[in-house]
Coordinates of C-alpha atoms in Angstrom, one line a residue:
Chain A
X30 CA 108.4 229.7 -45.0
X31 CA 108.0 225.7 -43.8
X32 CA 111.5 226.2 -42.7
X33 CA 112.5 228.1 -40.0
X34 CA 113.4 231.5 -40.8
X35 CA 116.4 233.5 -39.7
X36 CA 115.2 236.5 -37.8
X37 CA 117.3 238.8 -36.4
X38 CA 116.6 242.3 -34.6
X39 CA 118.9 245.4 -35.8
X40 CA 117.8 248.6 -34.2
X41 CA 114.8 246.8 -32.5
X42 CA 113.4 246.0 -35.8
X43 CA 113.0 242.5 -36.6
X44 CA 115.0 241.3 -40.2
X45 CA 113.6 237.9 -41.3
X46 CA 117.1 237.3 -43.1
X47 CA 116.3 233.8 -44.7
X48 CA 113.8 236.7 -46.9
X49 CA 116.3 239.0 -46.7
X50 CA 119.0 237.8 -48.0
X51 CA 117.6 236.2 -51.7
X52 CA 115.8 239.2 -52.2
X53 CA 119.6 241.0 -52.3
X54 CA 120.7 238.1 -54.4
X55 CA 118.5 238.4 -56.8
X56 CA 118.5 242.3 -57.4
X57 CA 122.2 241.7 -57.6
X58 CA 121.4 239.1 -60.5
X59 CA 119.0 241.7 -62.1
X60 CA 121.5 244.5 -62.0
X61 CA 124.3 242.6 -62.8
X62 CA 123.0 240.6 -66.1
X63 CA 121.1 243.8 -67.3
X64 CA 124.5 245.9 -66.5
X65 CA 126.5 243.4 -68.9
X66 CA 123.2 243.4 -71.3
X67 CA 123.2 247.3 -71.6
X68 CA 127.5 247.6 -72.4
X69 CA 128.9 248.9 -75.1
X70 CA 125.2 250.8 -76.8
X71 CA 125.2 251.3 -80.1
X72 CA 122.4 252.5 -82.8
X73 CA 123.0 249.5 -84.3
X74 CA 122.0 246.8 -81.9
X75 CA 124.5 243.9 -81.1
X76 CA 122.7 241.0 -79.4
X77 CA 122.7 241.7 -76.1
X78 CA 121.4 245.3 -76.6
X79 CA 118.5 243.5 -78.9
X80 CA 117.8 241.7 -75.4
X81 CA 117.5 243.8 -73.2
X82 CA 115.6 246.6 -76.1
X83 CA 113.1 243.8 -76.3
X84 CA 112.4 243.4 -72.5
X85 CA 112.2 246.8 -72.1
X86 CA 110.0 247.1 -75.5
X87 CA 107.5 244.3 -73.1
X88 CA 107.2 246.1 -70.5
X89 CA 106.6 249.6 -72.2
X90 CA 103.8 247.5 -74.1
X91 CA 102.3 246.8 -71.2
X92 CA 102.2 250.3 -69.8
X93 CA 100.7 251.4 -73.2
X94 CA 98.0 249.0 -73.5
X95 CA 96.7 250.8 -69.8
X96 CA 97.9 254.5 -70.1
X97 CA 97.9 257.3 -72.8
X98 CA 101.6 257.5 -74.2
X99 CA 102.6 260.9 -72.7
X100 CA 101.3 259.5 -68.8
X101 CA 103.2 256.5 -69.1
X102 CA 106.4 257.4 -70.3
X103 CA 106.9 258.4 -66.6
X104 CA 106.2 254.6 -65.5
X105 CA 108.8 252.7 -68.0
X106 CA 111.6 252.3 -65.3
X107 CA 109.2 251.6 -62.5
X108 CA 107.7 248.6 -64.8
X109 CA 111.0 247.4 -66.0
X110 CA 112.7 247.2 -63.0
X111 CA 109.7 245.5 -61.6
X112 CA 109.4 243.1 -63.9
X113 CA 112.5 242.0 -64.4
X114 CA 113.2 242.0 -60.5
X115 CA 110.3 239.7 -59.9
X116 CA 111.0 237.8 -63.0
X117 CA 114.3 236.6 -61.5
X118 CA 112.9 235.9 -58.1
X119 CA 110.3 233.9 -59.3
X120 CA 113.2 231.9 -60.9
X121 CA 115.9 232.3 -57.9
X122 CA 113.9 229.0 -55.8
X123 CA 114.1 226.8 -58.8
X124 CA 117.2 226.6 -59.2
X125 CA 119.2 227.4 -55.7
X126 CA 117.2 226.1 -52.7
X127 CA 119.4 226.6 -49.6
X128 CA 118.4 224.9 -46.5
X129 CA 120.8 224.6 -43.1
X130 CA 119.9 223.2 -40.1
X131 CA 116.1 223.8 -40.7
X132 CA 116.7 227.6 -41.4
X133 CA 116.3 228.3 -45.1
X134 CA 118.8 230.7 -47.0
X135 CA 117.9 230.8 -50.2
X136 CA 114.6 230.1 -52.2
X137 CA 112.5 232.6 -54.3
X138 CA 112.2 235.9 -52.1
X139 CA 108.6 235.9 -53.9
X140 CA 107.8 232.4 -51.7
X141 CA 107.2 234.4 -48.9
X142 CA 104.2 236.7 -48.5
X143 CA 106.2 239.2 -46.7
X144 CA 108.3 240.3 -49.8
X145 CA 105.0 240.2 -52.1
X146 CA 102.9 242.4 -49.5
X147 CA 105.6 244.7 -49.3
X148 CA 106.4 245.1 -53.1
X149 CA 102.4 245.4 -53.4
X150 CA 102.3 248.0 -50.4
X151 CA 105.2 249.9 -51.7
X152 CA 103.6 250.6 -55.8
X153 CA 100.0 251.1 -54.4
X154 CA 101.6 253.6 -52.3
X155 CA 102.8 255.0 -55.1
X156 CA 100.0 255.1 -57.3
X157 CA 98.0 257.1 -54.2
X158 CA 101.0 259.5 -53.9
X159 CA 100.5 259.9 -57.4
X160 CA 96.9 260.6 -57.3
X161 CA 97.1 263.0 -54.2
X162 CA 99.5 264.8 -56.2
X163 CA 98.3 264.8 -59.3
X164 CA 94.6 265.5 -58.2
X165 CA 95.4 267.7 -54.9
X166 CA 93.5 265.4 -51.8
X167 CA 90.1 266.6 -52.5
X168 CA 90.4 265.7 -56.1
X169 CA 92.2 262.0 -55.2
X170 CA 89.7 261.5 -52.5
X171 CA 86.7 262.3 -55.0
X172 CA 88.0 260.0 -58.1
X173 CA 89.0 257.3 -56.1
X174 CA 86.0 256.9 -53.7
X175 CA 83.3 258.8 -54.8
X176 CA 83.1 257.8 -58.1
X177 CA 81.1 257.0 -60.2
X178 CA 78.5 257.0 -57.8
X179 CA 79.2 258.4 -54.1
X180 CA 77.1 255.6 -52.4
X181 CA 79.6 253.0 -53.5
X182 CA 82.2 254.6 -50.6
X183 CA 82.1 251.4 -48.1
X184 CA 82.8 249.1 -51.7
X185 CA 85.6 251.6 -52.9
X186 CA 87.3 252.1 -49.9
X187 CA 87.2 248.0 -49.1
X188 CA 87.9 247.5 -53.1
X189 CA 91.7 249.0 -52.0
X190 CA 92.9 247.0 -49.2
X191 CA 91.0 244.0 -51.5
X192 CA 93.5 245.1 -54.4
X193 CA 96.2 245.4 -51.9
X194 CA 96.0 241.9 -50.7
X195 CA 95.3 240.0 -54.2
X196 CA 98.3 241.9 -55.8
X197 CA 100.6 240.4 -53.0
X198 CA 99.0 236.7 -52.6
X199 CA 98.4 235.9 -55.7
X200 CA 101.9 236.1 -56.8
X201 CA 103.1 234.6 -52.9
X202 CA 100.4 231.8 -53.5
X203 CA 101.9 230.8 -56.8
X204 CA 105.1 231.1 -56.3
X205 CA 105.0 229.4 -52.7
X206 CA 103.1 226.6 -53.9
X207 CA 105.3 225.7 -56.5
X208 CA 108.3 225.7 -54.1
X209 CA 106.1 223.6 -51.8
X210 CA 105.5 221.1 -54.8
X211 CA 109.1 221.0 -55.9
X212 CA 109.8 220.2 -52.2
X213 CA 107.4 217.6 -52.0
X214 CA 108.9 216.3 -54.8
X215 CA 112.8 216.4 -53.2
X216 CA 111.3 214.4 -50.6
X217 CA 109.6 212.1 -52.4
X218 CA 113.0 211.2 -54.7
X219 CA 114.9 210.8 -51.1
X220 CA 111.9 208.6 -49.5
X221 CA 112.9 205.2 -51.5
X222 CA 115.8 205.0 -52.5
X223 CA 116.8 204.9 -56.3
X224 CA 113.6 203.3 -56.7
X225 CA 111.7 207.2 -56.2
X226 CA 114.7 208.6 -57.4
X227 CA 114.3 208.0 -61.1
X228 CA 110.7 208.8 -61.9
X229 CA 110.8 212.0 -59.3
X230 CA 114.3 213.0 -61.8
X231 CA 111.6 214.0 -64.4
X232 CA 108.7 215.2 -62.6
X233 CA 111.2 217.8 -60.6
X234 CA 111.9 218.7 -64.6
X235 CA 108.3 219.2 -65.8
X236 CA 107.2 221.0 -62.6
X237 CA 109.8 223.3 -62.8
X238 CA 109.8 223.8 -66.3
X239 CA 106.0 225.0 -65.3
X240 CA 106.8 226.7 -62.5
X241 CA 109.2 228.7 -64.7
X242 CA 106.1 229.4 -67.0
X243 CA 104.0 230.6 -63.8
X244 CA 106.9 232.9 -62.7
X245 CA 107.0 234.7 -65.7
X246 CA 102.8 235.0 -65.8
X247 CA 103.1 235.8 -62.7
X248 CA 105.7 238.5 -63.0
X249 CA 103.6 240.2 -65.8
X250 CA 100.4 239.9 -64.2
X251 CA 101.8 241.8 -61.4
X252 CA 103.3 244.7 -63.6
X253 CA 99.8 244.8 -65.5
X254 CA 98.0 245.4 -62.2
X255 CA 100.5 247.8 -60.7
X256 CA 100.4 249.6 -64.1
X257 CA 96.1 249.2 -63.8
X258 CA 95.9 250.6 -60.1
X259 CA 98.5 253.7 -60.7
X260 CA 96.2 254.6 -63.9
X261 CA 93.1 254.8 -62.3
X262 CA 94.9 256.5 -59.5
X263 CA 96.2 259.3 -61.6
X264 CA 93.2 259.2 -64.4
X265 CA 89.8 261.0 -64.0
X266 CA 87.3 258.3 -64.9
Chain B
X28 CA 123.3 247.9 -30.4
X29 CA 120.9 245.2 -29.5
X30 CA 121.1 242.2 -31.6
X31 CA 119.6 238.6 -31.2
X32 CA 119.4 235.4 -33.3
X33 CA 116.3 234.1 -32.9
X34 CA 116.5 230.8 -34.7
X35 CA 113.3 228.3 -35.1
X36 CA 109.7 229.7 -36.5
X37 CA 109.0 233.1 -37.3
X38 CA 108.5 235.2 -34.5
X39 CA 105.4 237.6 -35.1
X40 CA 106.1 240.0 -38.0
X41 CA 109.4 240.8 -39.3
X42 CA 108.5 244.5 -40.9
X43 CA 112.1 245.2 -41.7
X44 CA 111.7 243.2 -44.8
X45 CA 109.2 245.9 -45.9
X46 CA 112.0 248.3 -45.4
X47 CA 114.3 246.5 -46.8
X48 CA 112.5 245.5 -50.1
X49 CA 111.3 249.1 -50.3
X50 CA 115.5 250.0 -50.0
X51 CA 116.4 247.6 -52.1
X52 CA 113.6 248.3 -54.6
X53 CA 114.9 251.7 -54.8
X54 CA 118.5 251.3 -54.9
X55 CA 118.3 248.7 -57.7
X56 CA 116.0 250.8 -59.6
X57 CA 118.4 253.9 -59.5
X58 CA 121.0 251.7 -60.6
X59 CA 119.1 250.2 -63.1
X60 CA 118.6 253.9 -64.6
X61 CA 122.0 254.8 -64.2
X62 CA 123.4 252.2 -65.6
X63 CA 120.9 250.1 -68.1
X64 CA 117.8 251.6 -68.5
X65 CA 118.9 255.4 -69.3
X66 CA 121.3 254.4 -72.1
X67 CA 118.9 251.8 -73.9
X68 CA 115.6 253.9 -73.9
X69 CA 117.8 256.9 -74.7
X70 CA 119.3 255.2 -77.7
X71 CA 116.1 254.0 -78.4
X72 CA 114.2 256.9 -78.4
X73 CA 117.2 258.0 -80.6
X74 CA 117.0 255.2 -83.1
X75 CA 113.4 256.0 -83.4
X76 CA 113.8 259.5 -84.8
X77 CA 116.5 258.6 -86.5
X78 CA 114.4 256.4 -88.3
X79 CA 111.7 258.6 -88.9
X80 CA 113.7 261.6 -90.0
X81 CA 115.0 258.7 -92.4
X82 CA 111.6 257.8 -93.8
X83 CA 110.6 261.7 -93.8
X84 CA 114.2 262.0 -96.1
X85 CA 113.2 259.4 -98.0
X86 CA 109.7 260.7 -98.8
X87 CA 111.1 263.8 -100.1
X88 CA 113.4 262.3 -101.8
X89 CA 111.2 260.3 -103.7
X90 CA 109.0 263.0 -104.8
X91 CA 112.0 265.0 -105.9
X92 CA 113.1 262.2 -108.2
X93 CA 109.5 261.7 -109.1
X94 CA 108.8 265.7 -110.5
X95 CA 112.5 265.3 -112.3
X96 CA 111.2 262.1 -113.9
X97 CA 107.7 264.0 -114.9
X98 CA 109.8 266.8 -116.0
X99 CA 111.8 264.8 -118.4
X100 CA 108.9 263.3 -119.5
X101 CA 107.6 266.8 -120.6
X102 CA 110.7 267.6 -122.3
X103 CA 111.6 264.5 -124.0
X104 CA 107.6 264.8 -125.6
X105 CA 108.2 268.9 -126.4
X106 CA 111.8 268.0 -127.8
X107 CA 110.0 265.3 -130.2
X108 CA 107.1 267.5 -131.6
X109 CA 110.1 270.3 -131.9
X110 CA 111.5 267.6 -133.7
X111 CA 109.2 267.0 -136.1
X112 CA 108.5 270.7 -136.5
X113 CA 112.0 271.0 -137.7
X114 CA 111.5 268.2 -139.8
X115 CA 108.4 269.3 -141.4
X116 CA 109.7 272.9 -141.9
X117 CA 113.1 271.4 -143.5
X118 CA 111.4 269.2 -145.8
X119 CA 108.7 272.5 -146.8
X120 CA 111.7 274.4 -147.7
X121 CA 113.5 272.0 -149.6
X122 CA 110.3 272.0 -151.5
X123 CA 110.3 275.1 -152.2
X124 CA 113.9 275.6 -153.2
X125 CA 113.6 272.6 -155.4
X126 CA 110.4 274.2 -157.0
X127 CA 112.6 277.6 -157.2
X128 CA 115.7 276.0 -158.2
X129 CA 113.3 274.4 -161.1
X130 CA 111.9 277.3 -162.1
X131 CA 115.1 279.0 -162.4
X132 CA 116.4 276.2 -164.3
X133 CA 113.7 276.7 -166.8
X134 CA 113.6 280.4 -167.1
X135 CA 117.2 280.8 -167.5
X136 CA 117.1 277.9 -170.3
X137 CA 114.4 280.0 -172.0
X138 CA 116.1 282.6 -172.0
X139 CA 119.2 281.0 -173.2
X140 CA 117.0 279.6 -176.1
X141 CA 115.6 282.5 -176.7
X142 CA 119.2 284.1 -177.4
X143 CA 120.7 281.6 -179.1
X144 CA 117.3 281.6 -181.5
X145 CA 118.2 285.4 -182.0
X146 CA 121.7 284.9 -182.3
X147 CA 121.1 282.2 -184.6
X148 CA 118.6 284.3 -186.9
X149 CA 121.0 287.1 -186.7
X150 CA 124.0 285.5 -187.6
X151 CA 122.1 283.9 -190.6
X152 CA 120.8 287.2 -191.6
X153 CA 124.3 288.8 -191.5
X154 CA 125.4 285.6 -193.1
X155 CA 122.8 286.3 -196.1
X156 CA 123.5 290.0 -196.3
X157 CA 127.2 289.5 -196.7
X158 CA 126.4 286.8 -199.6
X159 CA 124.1 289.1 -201.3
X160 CA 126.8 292.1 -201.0
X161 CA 129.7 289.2 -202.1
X162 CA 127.5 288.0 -204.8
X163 CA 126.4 291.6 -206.1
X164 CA 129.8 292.5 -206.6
X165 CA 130.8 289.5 -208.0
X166 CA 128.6 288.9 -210.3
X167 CA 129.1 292.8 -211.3
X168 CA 132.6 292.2 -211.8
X169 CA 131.7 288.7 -213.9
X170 CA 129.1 290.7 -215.6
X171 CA 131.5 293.4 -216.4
X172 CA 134.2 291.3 -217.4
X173 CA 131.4 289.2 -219.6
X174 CA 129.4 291.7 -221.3
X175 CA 131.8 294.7 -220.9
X176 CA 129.1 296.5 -220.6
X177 CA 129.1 299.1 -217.1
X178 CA 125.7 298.1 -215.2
X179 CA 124.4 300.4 -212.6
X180 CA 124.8 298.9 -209.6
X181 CA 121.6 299.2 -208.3
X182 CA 120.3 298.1 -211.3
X183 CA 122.6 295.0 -210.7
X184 CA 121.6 294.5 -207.2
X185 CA 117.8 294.7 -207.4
X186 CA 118.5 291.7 -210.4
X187 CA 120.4 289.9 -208.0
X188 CA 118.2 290.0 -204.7
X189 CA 115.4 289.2 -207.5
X190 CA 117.2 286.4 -207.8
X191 CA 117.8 285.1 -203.9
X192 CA 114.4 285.9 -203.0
X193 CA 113.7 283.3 -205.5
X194 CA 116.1 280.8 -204.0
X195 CA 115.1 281.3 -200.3
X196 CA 111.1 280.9 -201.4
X197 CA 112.5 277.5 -203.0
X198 CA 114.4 277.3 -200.0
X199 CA 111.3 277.6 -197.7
X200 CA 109.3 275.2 -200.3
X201 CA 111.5 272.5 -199.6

């Protein structure tokens, strides 16, 4: 986002393609390392299959610690893609940072708030589809806003666009500040000569040995929410 | 088809991303189905009954090996007081075959005794009635020869056995 980004306009609508184009590189990593993960499925597990059983074994646990088994049998895909998809952005800007001629290629598509509103626009989306069609939109409008108690409207109605925006910046501020830090970092190596150079060579290492740690919070925190919001969309409280 | 670079800071908000991440949210979750998640969580799901048919087999299995075992149990328990029935009854009739067999034994060796007493006194009485009948005659004859003189028999006779019943009594004294 400190760089400048790539914009360009197709069909009048503006691209920002230095977003654009990690966000494809990393669903291509996704689909790609879980499409050699799920080959050759057996009932005996080999080692990949035990992988990628036990990711999606996490995420399932996740939806079943926030909805009753038969609800959230629907939502396993939905969490496991998510996860996984933001797991490996969160990673993507550790380890390939592209910059060229002050227009950035390739970082973590989750360092920019753009791709985190829009993945947070797109499942609360979802979760109100769900309740309008679950509930019909007199039933949606009543769960959601008028209760428990019909004079918290203003709060319930304000409560959404709040969930809406601390879904998407929480995971943009974490990942973005650790790119910023890992940055500051770079430039602190290449300020001094070999003399910044060696002690930045292990801080570079612990910080993104943490920000790996964040990423993966992060990616879960955001599935838990997503999972939390579409169940008390499509639940009567 | 109006397309322009602009290169440098963003310029106000790019909302194609939103469509895009919304495409390619959608596109990599069908593949994901197609492809990753369908065949895991089906096999999954599959290995999970499996599993529990397996455990359900298992249960059933045990208490059908645990009623055979109880069932033996019973019989091996029946079979040893039938056991010792048999034994019991065995050794109560050998008893009383032995006590029969015994009792036979006895009886018949009475019996035998008995005979052989009867025999025995029978034979001696012949034995003596032949003697008297010898001895009558002959002493008739030696009396005749002797005294020449013709004795009545009887008269002979009722000298003689005069004479042996004297012999047996000192027979008997003895």
């Amino acid at each position: 986002m400190n760089e400048g980004a790539y914009v360009q306009e197709l069909f009048g609508i503006p691209f920002n393609l230095s977003n654009d184009i990690p966000g494809l590189i990393a669903a291509a990593v996704v689909f790609f390392l879980l499409f050699w993960l799920s080959r050759n499925i057996q009932l005996r597990p080999n080692k990949r299959q035990n992988f990628i059983e036990w990711i999606i074994d996490f995420t399932n646990g996740i939806i079943k610690g926030i909805m009753p088994d038969e609800e959230g049998k629907k939502f396993g895909l939905l969490a496991f893609t998510l996860f996984v998809f933001i797991f490996i952005s969160n990673q993507l800007g550790l380890m390939l940072q592209l910059t060229a001629n002050g227009t950035s290629y390739i970082s973590s598509p989750t360092s920019s708030a753009m791709t985190t509103l829009s993945l947070a626009f797109m499942v609360l989306m979802l979760a109100h589809f769900l309740g309008v069609k679950k509930f019909g939109f007199k039933g949606y409008f009543k769960n959601t806003y008028l209760s428990p108690i019909p004079f918290l409207f203003p709060l319930s109605v304000l409560e959404e666009f709040t969930n809406f925006l601390t879904l998407a910046l929480r995971l943009y501020g974490n990942i973005y500040s650790g790119e910023v830090l890992l940055k500051l970092i770079y430039k602190f190596a290449t300020s001094f000569g070999i003399a910044s150079f060696i002690p930045a060579v292990p801080l570079e290492l612990i910080w993104q040995g943490f920000s790996v740690f964040i990423g993966s919070i992060q990616a879960y925190v955001f599935v838990t929410l997503t999972m939390v919001y579409i169940s008390q969309k499509v639940e009567k409280e | 088809m109006s397309s322009t670079f602009l290169l440098g800071a963003a310029n106000g908000v790019q909302w194609g991303d939103t469509i895009f991440y919304l495409v390619l949210f959608i596109v990599l979750m069908a593949l994901l189905k197609h492809f990753a998640w369908g065949p895991v969580s089906e096999m999954m799901d599959k290995r999970a009954d499996k599993i529990s048919g397996d455990l359900d087999s298992a249960e059933s299995a045990r208490k059908k090996a645990e009623d055979l075992a109880t069932q033996r149990q019973d019989a091996l328990k029946d079979s040893h007081f039938e056991a010792s029935k048999i034994i019991e009854r065995a050794k109560k009739n050998g008893e009383q075959q032995k006590a029969t067999i015994v009792s036979d034994a006895q009886e018949r060796a009475q019996t035998l005794k008995v005979n052989a007493k009867e025999d025995i006194s029978r034979e001696r009485q012949d034995a003596l009635d032949s003697v008297k009948n010898d001895v009558a005659e002959l002493s008739i004859e030696i009396a005749s020869k002797i005294i020449r003189k013709d004795l009545d028999a009887n008269d002979q006779k009722a000298l003689i056995d005069s004479y042996i019943e004297g012999l047996g009594k000192q027979n008997e004294a003895k």
